[in-house]
mmCIF file of C-alpha atoms in Angstrom:
data_model
loop_
_atom_site.group_PDB
_atom_site.id
_atom_site.type_symbol
_atom_site.label_atom_id
_atom_site.label_comp_id
_atom_site.label_asym_id
_atom_site.label_seq_id
_atom_site.Cartn_x
_atom_site.Cartn_y
_atom_site.Cartn_z
ATOM 1 C CA MET G 116 0.094 -0.008 -0.006
ATOM 2 C CA THR G 117 1.405 3.343 -0.912
ATOM 3 C CA LYS G 118 1.944 6.008 1.858
ATOM 4 C CA THR G 119 0.980 9.466 1.644
ATOM 5 C CA ILE G 120 3.022 12.207 3.204
ATOM 6 C CA GLY G 121 1.692 15.562 4.013
ATOM 7 C CA VAL G 122 3.758 18.657 3.980
ATOM 8 C CA LEU G 123 2.479 21.505 6.184
ATOM 9 C CA ASN G 124 1.684 24.224 3.815
ATOM 10 C CA LEU G 125 1.714 27.403 5.839
ATOM 11 C CA GLN G 126 5.132 28.977 5.125
ATOM 12 C CA GLY G 127 8.495 27.649 3.987
ATOM 13 C CA ALA G 128 9.859 25.043 1.616
ATOM 14 C CA VAL G 129 6.742 23.262 0.996
ATOM 15 C CA ARG G 130 7.205 22.785 -2.937
ATOM 16 C CA GLU G 131 10.791 21.775 -2.594
ATOM 17 C CA HIS G 132 9.663 19.057 0.152
ATOM 18 C CA ILE G 133 6.545 17.785 -2.332
ATOM 19 C CA ARG G 134 8.994 17.636 -5.319
ATOM 20 C CA ALA G 135 11.791 15.766 -3.214
ATOM 21 C CA LEU G 136 9.132 13.141 -2.056
ATOM 22 C CA GLU G 137 7.838 12.738 -5.396
ATOM 23 C CA LYS G 138 11.345 12.070 -6.904
ATOM 24 C CA ILE G 139 11.571 8.971 -4.378
ATOM 25 C CA GLY G 140 8.095 7.874 -5.508
ATOM 26 C CA VAL G 141 6.263 8.909 -2.548
ATOM 27 C CA LYS G 142 2.829 10.435 -2.832
ATOM 28 C CA ALA G 143 3.043 13.779 -1.358
ATOM 29 C CA VAL G 144 0.159 16.392 -0.544
ATOM 30 C CA SER G 145 -0.070 19.806 0.972
ATOM 31 C CA VAL G 146 -1.755 20.335 4.409
ATOM 32 C CA LYS G 147 -3.625 23.281 5.229
ATOM 33 C CA LYS G 148 -6.669 22.333 7.067
ATOM 34 C CA GLU G 149 -7.665 19.965 9.923
ATOM 35 C CA GLU G 150 -9.509 17.555 7.441
ATOM 36 C CA ASP G 151 -6.195 17.224 5.160
ATOM 37 C CA PHE G 152 -4.669 15.339 8.333
ATOM 38 C CA ASP G 153 -7.182 12.389 7.489
ATOM 39 C CA MET G 154 -5.518 11.633 4.240
ATOM 40 C CA ILE G 155 -1.903 11.270 5.288
ATOM 41 C CA ASP G 156 0.266 8.587 6.872
ATOM 42 C CA GLY G 157 3.059 11.001 7.909
ATOM 43 C CA LEU G 158 3.749 14.728 8.079
ATOM 44 C CA ILE G 159 6.717 17.021 7.290
ATOM 45 C CA ILE G 160 6.901 20.454 9.036
ATOM 46 C CA PRO G 161 9.307 22.393 6.507
ATOM 47 C CA GLY G 162 11.869 24.902 7.110
ATOM 48 C CA GLY G 163 11.154 28.517 6.964
ATOM 49 C CA GLU G 164 10.582 30.849 9.879
ATOM 50 C CA SER G 165 9.587 29.207 13.091
ATOM 51 C CA THR G 166 7.757 32.125 14.525
ATOM 52 C CA ALA G 167 5.667 32.747 11.411
ATOM 53 C CA ILE G 168 4.945 28.968 10.918
ATOM 54 C CA GLY G 169 3.963 28.857 14.651
ATOM 55 C CA ARG G 170 1.629 31.685 14.382
ATOM 56 C CA LEU G 171 0.171 30.403 11.228
ATOM 57 C CA ILE G 172 -0.654 26.966 12.781
ATOM 58 C CA ARG G 173 -2.395 28.888 15.715
ATOM 59 C CA GLU G 174 -4.345 31.174 13.049
ATOM 60 C CA HIS G 175 -5.308 28.066 11.123
ATOM 61 C CA HIS G 176 -6.465 26.219 14.375
ATOM 62 C CA LEU G 177 -4.020 23.279 13.662
ATOM 63 C CA GLU G 178 -2.414 23.000 16.847
ATOM 64 C CA ASP G 179 -4.781 20.475 18.447
ATOM 65 C CA ARG G 180 -4.911 18.570 15.147
ATOM 66 C CA LEU G 181 -1.084 18.304 15.114
ATOM 67 C CA ARG G 182 -0.892 17.057 18.715
ATOM 68 C CA GLN G 183 -3.481 14.419 17.717
ATOM 69 C CA PHE G 184 -1.562 13.283 14.892
ATOM 70 C CA HIS G 185 1.655 13.026 16.782
ATOM 71 C CA GLN G 186 -0.244 11.170 19.788
ATOM 72 C CA ALA G 187 -1.765 8.700 17.447
ATOM 73 C CA GLY G 188 1.761 7.537 16.587
ATOM 74 C CA HIS G 189 2.138 9.129 13.189
ATOM 75 C CA ALA G 190 5.514 9.804 11.891
ATOM 76 C CA ILE G 191 6.574 13.551 11.800
ATOM 77 C CA PHE G 192 9.748 15.031 10.351
ATOM 78 C CA GLY G 193 10.625 18.617 11.305
ATOM 79 C CA THR G 194 13.387 20.321 9.143
ATOM 80 C CA CYS G 195 15.133 23.363 10.237
ATOM 81 C CA ALA G 196 12.221 25.644 11.376
ATOM 82 C CA GLY G 197 10.251 22.393 12.013
ATOM 83 C CA LEU G 198 12.855 21.142 14.215
ATOM 84 C CA ILE G 199 12.351 24.143 16.557
ATOM 85 C CA LEU G 200 8.526 23.843 16.382
ATOM 86 C CA CYS G 201 8.826 20.024 17.398
ATOM 87 C CA SER G 202 10.938 20.720 20.355
ATOM 88 C CA THR G 203 9.955 20.951 24.068
ATOM 89 C CA ASP G 204 12.331 23.959 24.482
ATOM 90 C CA ASP G 205 10.740 26.914 26.508
ATOM 91 C CA SER G 206 14.081 28.304 27.662
ATOM 92 C CA HIS G 207 13.773 31.414 25.567
ATOM 93 C CA GLN G 208 10.969 33.579 26.976
ATOM 94 C CA THR G 209 8.943 34.139 23.750
ATOM 95 C CA GLN G 210 5.543 33.490 22.649
ATOM 96 C CA ASP G 211 6.711 31.040 19.846
ATOM 97 C CA LEU G 212 4.804 27.706 19.639
ATOM 98 C CA ARG G 213 6.537 24.722 20.747
ATOM 99 C CA LEU G 214 4.662 21.518 20.054
ATOM 100 C CA GLY G 215 6.799 19.328 22.533
ATOM 101 C CA PHE G 216 7.071 16.322 20.095
ATOM 102 C CA ILE G 217 10.822 15.779 21.039
ATOM 103 C CA ASN G 218 12.454 16.240 24.289
ATOM 104 C CA MET G 219 15.167 18.763 23.363
ATOM 105 C CA GLU G 220 16.461 22.450 23.699
ATOM 106 C CA VAL G 221 17.514 24.411 20.805
ATOM 107 C CA GLU G 222 19.351 27.390 19.712
ATOM 108 C CA ARG G 223 17.632 29.339 16.785
ATOM 109 C CA ASN G 224 19.995 30.466 14.082
ATOM 110 C CA GLY G 225 22.795 28.564 16.038
ATOM 111 C CA PHE G 226 25.141 28.585 13.021
ATOM 112 C CA GLY G 227 24.666 32.145 12.408
ATOM 113 C CA ARG G 228 22.898 34.540 10.005
ATOM 114 C CA GLN G 229 22.065 33.769 6.349
ATOM 115 C CA VAL G 230 25.593 34.701 5.168
ATOM 116 C CA ALA G 231 26.915 31.735 7.421
ATOM 117 C CA SER G 232 24.881 29.238 5.495
ATOM 118 C CA PHE G 233 26.884 26.182 4.310
ATOM 119 C CA GLU G 234 26.879 22.909 2.743
ATOM 120 C CA THR G 235 28.656 19.628 4.131
ATOM 121 C CA LYS G 236 28.934 16.022 3.938
ATOM 122 C CA LEU G 237 27.179 14.662 7.041
ATOM 123 C CA ASP G 238 27.624 11.420 8.829
ATOM 124 C CA PHE G 239 24.243 10.237 9.812
ATOM 125 C CA LYS G 240 23.487 7.281 12.207
ATOM 126 C CA GLY G 241 21.373 4.663 10.338
ATOM 127 C CA ILE G 242 22.573 6.011 6.889
ATOM 128 C CA GLU G 243 25.568 3.825 5.553
ATOM 129 C CA ARG G 244 27.234 6.831 3.909
ATOM 130 C CA PRO G 245 27.662 10.584 4.400
ATOM 131 C CA VAL G 246 24.705 12.784 3.205
ATOM 132 C CA GLU G 247 24.848 15.926 1.529
ATOM 133 C CA ALA G 248 23.267 18.659 4.001
ATOM 134 C CA VAL G 249 22.480 22.253 3.383
ATOM 135 C CA PHE G 250 22.185 24.397 6.266
ATOM 136 C CA ILE G 251 20.599 27.863 5.930
ATOM 137 C CA ARG G 252 20.332 30.227 9.216
ATOM 138 C CA ALA G 253 20.106 26.662 10.961
ATOM 139 C CA PRO G 254 19.387 25.935 14.390
ATOM 140 C CA PHE G 255 21.121 23.226 16.393
ATOM 141 C CA ILE G 256 20.091 21.126 19.297
ATOM 142 C CA GLU G 257 21.809 22.250 22.625
ATOM 143 C CA LYS G 258 20.707 19.378 24.722
ATOM 144 C CA VAL G 259 18.520 16.268 24.538
ATOM 145 C CA GLY G 260 16.547 14.495 27.166
ATOM 146 C CA PRO G 261 15.890 11.027 27.999
ATOM 147 C CA GLY G 262 14.638 8.839 24.825
ATOM 148 C CA VAL G 263 16.168 10.899 22.477
ATOM 149 C CA SER G 264 18.714 9.578 19.853
ATOM 150 C CA VAL G 265 21.276 11.826 18.326
ATOM 151 C CA LEU G 266 21.775 11.052 14.624
ATOM 152 C CA ALA G 267 24.221 13.745 13.500
ATOM 153 C CA GLU G 268 26.499 16.477 14.673
ATOM 154 C CA VAL G 269 28.535 19.265 12.946
ATOM 155 C CA GLU G 270 31.533 20.675 14.941
ATOM 156 C CA GLY G 271 30.167 19.104 18.126
ATOM 157 C CA ARG G 272 26.647 20.616 17.798
ATOM 158 C CA ILE G 273 23.728 18.207 17.315
ATOM 159 C CA VAL G 274 21.882 18.761 14.134
ATOM 160 C CA ALA G 275 19.713 15.817 13.715
ATOM 161 C CA ALA G 276 17.828 13.355 16.347
ATOM 162 C CA GLU G 277 14.860 11.250 16.701
ATOM 163 C CA GLN G 278 12.363 10.187 19.593
ATOM 164 C CA ASN G 279 9.857 7.553 18.804
ATOM 165 C CA ASN G 280 8.071 8.621 15.676
ATOM 166 C CA VAL G 281 9.588 12.117 15.293
ATOM 167 C CA LEU G 282 12.774 12.921 13.379
ATOM 168 C CA VAL G 283 14.216 16.432 13.252
ATOM 169 C CA THR G 284 17.196 17.818 11.370
ATOM 170 C CA ALA G 285 18.621 21.311 11.374
ATOM 171 C CA HIS G 286 19.553 20.978 7.510
ATOM 172 C CA HIS G 287 17.219 20.994 4.465
ATOM 173 C CA PRO G 288 17.305 17.467 2.961
ATOM 174 C CA GLU G 289 14.789 18.786 0.268
ATOM 175 C CA LEU G 290 17.560 21.103 -1.176
ATOM 176 C CA THR G 291 19.813 18.486 -2.591
ATOM 177 C CA ASP G 292 19.400 15.510 -4.887
ATOM 178 C CA ASP G 293 20.578 13.292 -2.053
ATOM 179 C CA PHE G 294 17.385 11.793 -0.639
ATOM 180 C CA ALA G 295 18.827 9.349 2.018
ATOM 181 C CA VAL G 296 17.240 11.213 4.838
ATOM 182 C CA LEU G 297 13.875 11.488 3.410
ATOM 183 C CA GLU G 298 14.075 7.683 2.759
ATOM 184 C CA TYR G 299 15.263 7.145 6.398
ATOM 185 C CA PHE G 300 12.052 9.072 7.381
ATOM 186 C CA MET G 301 9.873 6.913 5.100
ATOM 187 C CA LYS G 302 10.889 3.980 7.368
ATOM 188 C CA LYS G 303 9.362 5.572 10.214
ATOM 189 C CA VAL G 304 5.924 5.856 8.390
ATOM 190 C CA SER G 305 3.557 2.917 9.272
#
């Protein structure tokens, strides 16, 4: 049976994720409304601007539906801004939305501003070869809690992790032709 992956379509790299998923033979759809969750098996929360995406999640009344989707055990993949949104981190005193899907603290724009964006080959636990990774105003994970597995690091900073059905990366796997991380995510989709 073919799995359908939704890409949260509020702001950010939506088209790029849909194109990348289609290139690996996965049916991908845009998710904008509560009823869209009924037709998907997994969800990607894309990179973009975490504050804007969080605000739009609330404006579109999707926060409860996202939490239900997570609690039902569906696979969720947060990339860059999606990583921030999936965290439990409330250490920064802001009104930013944190969904609390993965037990970690994050540093927004941890690698610097836009001009500090970079590409590298990344050793990724569970993938047999280094993967191409593009970091754009990327966060990093400062600390993980119990039950979280660290999957990749750059210069001693955690840039990929997973906990149960949730995968997060600080990089943008949709911006290269290396789809190993998306294929890794697809193994979580049941």
